[in-house]
GROMACS .gro file of C-alpha atoms in nm:
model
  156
    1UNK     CA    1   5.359  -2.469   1.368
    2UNK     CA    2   5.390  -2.433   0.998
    3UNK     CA    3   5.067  -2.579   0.964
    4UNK     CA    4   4.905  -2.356   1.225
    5UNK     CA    5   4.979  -2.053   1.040
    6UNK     CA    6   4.886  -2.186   0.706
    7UNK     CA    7   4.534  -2.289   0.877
    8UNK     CA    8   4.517  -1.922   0.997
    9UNK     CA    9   4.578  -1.757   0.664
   10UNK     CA   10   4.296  -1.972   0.541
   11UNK     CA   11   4.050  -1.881   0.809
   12UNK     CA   12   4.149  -1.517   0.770
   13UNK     CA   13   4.127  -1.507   0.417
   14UNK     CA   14   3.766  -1.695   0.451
   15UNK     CA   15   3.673  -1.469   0.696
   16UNK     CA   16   3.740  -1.153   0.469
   17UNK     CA   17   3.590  -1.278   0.188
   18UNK     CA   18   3.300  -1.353   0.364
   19UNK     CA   19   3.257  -1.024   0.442
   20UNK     CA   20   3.272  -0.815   0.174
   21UNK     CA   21   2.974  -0.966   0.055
   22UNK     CA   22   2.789  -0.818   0.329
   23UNK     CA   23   2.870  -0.479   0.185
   24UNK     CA   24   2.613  -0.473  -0.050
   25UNK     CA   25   2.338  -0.152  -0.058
   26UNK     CA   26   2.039  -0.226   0.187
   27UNK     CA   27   1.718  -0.065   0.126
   28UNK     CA   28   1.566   0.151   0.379
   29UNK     CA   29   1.371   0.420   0.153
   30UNK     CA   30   0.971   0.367   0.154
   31UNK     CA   31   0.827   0.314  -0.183
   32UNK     CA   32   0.556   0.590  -0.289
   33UNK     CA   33   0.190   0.556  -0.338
   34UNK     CA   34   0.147   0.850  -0.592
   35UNK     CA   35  -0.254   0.963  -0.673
   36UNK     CA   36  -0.191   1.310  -0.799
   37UNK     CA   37  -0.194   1.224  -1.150
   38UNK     CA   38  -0.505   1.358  -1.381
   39UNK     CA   39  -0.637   0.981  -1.379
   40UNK     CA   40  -0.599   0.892  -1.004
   41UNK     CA   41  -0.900   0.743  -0.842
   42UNK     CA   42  -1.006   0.768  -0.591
   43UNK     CA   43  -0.874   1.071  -0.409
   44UNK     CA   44  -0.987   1.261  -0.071
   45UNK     CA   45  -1.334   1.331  -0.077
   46UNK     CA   46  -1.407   1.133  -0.437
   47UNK     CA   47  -1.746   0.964  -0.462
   48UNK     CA   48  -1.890   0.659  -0.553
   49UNK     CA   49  -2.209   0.562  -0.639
   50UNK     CA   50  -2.396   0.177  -0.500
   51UNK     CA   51  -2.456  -0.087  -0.777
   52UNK     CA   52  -2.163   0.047  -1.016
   53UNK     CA   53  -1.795  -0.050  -1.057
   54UNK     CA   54  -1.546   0.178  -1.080
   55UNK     CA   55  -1.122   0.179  -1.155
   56UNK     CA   56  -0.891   0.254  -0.897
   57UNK     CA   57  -0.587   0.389  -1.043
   58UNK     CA   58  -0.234   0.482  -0.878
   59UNK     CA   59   0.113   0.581  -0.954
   60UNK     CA   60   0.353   0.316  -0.733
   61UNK     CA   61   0.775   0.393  -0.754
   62UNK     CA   62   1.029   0.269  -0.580
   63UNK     CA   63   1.398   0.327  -0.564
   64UNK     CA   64   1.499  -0.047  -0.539
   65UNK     CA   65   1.201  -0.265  -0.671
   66UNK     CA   66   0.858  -0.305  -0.563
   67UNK     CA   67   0.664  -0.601  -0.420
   68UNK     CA   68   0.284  -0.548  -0.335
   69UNK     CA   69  -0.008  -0.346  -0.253
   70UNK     CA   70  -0.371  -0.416  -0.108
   71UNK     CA   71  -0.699  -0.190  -0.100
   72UNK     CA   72  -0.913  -0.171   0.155
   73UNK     CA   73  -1.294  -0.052   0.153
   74UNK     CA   74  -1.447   0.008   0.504
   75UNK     CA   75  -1.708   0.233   0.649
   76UNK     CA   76  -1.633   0.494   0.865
   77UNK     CA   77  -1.941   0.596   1.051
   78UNK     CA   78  -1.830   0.612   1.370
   79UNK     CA   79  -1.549   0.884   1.266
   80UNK     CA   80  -1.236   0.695   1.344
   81UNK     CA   81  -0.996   0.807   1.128
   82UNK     CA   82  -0.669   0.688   0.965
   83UNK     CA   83  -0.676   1.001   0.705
   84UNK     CA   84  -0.344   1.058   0.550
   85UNK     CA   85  -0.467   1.352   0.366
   86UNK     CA   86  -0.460   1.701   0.474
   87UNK     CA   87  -0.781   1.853   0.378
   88UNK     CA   88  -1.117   1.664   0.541
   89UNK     CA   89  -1.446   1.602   0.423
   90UNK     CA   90  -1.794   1.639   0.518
   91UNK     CA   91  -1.892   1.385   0.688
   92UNK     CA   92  -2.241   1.285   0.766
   93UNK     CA   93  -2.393   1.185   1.143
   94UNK     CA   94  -2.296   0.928   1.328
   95UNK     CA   95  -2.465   0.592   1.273
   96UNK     CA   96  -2.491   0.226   1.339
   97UNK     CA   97  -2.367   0.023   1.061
   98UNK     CA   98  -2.665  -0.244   0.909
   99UNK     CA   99  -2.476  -0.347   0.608
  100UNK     CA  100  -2.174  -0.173   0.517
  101UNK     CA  101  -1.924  -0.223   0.245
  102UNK     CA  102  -1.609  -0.443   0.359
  103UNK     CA  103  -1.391  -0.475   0.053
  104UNK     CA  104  -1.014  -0.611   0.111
  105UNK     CA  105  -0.795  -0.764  -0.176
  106UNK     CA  106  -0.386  -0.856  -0.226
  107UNK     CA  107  -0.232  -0.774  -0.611
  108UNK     CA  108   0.060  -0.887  -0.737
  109UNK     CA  109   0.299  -0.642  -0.935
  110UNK     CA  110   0.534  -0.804  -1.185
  111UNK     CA  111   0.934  -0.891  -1.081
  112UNK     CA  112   1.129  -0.634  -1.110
  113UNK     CA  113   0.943  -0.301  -1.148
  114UNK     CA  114   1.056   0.044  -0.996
  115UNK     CA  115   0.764   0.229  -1.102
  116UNK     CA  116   0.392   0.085  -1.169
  117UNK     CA  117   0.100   0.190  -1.304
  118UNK     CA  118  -0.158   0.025  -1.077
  119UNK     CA  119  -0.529  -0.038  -1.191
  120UNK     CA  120  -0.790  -0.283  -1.030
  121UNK     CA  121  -1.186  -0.259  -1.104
  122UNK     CA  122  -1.396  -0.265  -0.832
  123UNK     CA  123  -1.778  -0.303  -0.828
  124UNK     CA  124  -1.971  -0.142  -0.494
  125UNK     CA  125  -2.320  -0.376  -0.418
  126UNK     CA  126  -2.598  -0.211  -0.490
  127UNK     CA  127  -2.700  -0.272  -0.137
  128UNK     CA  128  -2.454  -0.182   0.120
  129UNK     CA  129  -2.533   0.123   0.327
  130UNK     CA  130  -2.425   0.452   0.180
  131UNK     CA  131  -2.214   0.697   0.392
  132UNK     CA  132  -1.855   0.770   0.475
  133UNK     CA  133  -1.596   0.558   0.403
  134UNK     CA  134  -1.208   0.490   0.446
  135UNK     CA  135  -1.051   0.419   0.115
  136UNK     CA  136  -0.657   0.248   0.215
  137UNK     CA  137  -0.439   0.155   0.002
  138UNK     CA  138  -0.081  -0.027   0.123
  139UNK     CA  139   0.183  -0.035  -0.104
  140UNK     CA  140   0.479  -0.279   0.017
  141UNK     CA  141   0.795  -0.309  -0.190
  142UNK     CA  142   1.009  -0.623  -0.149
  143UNK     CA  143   1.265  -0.510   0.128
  144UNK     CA  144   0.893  -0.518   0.286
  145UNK     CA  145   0.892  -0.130   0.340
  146UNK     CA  146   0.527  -0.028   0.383
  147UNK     CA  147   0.346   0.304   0.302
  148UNK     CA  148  -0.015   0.366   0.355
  149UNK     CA  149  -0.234   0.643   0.241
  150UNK     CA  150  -0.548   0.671   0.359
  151UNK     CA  151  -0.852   0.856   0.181
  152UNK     CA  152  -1.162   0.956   0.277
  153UNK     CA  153  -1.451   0.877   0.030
  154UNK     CA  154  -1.834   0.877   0.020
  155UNK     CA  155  -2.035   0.604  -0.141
  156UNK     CA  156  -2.377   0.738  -0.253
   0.00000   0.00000   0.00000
């Protein structure tokens, strides 16, 4: 019997202990894809002209730490639409794609970082089809909270 209860005040003890370590903080806040600073590019509505490259450039924060983000280039001349922005663009007719700009990439931002200044060059072909286009960009931080914004842009 004396054994039993010795065996119990282990367990119990175990069994608290165990569990205060689940009281840490979890992260449920979004991190925030930021693009109203004077060098943000693009933003709704920006341009971009064929056969040059240009710097994307974005503000990332989190309130824990962040992880990743990816950019996506694709056209958008049927109309669909995945706009996060308020204000729209003009858009141009409808039309049948012949060879449009498909531009998807993954970066890295270093350990540890709440904020981040993001940069990445990016050169448009010469040759792809000019029109409207969806500029997204996904932010992830490393709870794996995801925020998208989604910009309308033109290529020219």
């Amino acid at each position: 019997m004396k054994n039993l209860k010795l065996l119990l005040g282990i367990l119990t003890l175990a069994f608290i202990t165990s569990c205060s370590s689940d009281n840490a903080e979890i992260d449920t806040e979004y991190p925030v894809i930021d693009i109203t600073g004077a060098n943000a590019f693009p933003i709704q509505c920006s341009t971009i002209e064929r056969g040059k490259t240009f710097t994307f450039k974005a503000t990332f924060n989190d309130n824990v730490e962040l992880g990743s983000y990816s950019l996506d280039i694709h056209h958008n001349f049927d109309h669909h639409t995945h706009s996060t922005e308020v204000n729209t663009c003009e858009t141009e007719a409808v039309k049948s794609p012949v060879k449009p700009m498909l531009f998807i990439n993954n970066y890295t931002i270093p350990n540890g970082m709440k904020s981040y200044e993001a940069t990445a060059q990016i050169t448009i072909p010469a040759d792809v089809d000019p029109g409207d286009y969806h500029f997204m960009i996904r932010l992830t931080d490393k709870e794996g909270w995801q925020t998208l914004k989604g910009l309308s842009i033109k290529i020219l």
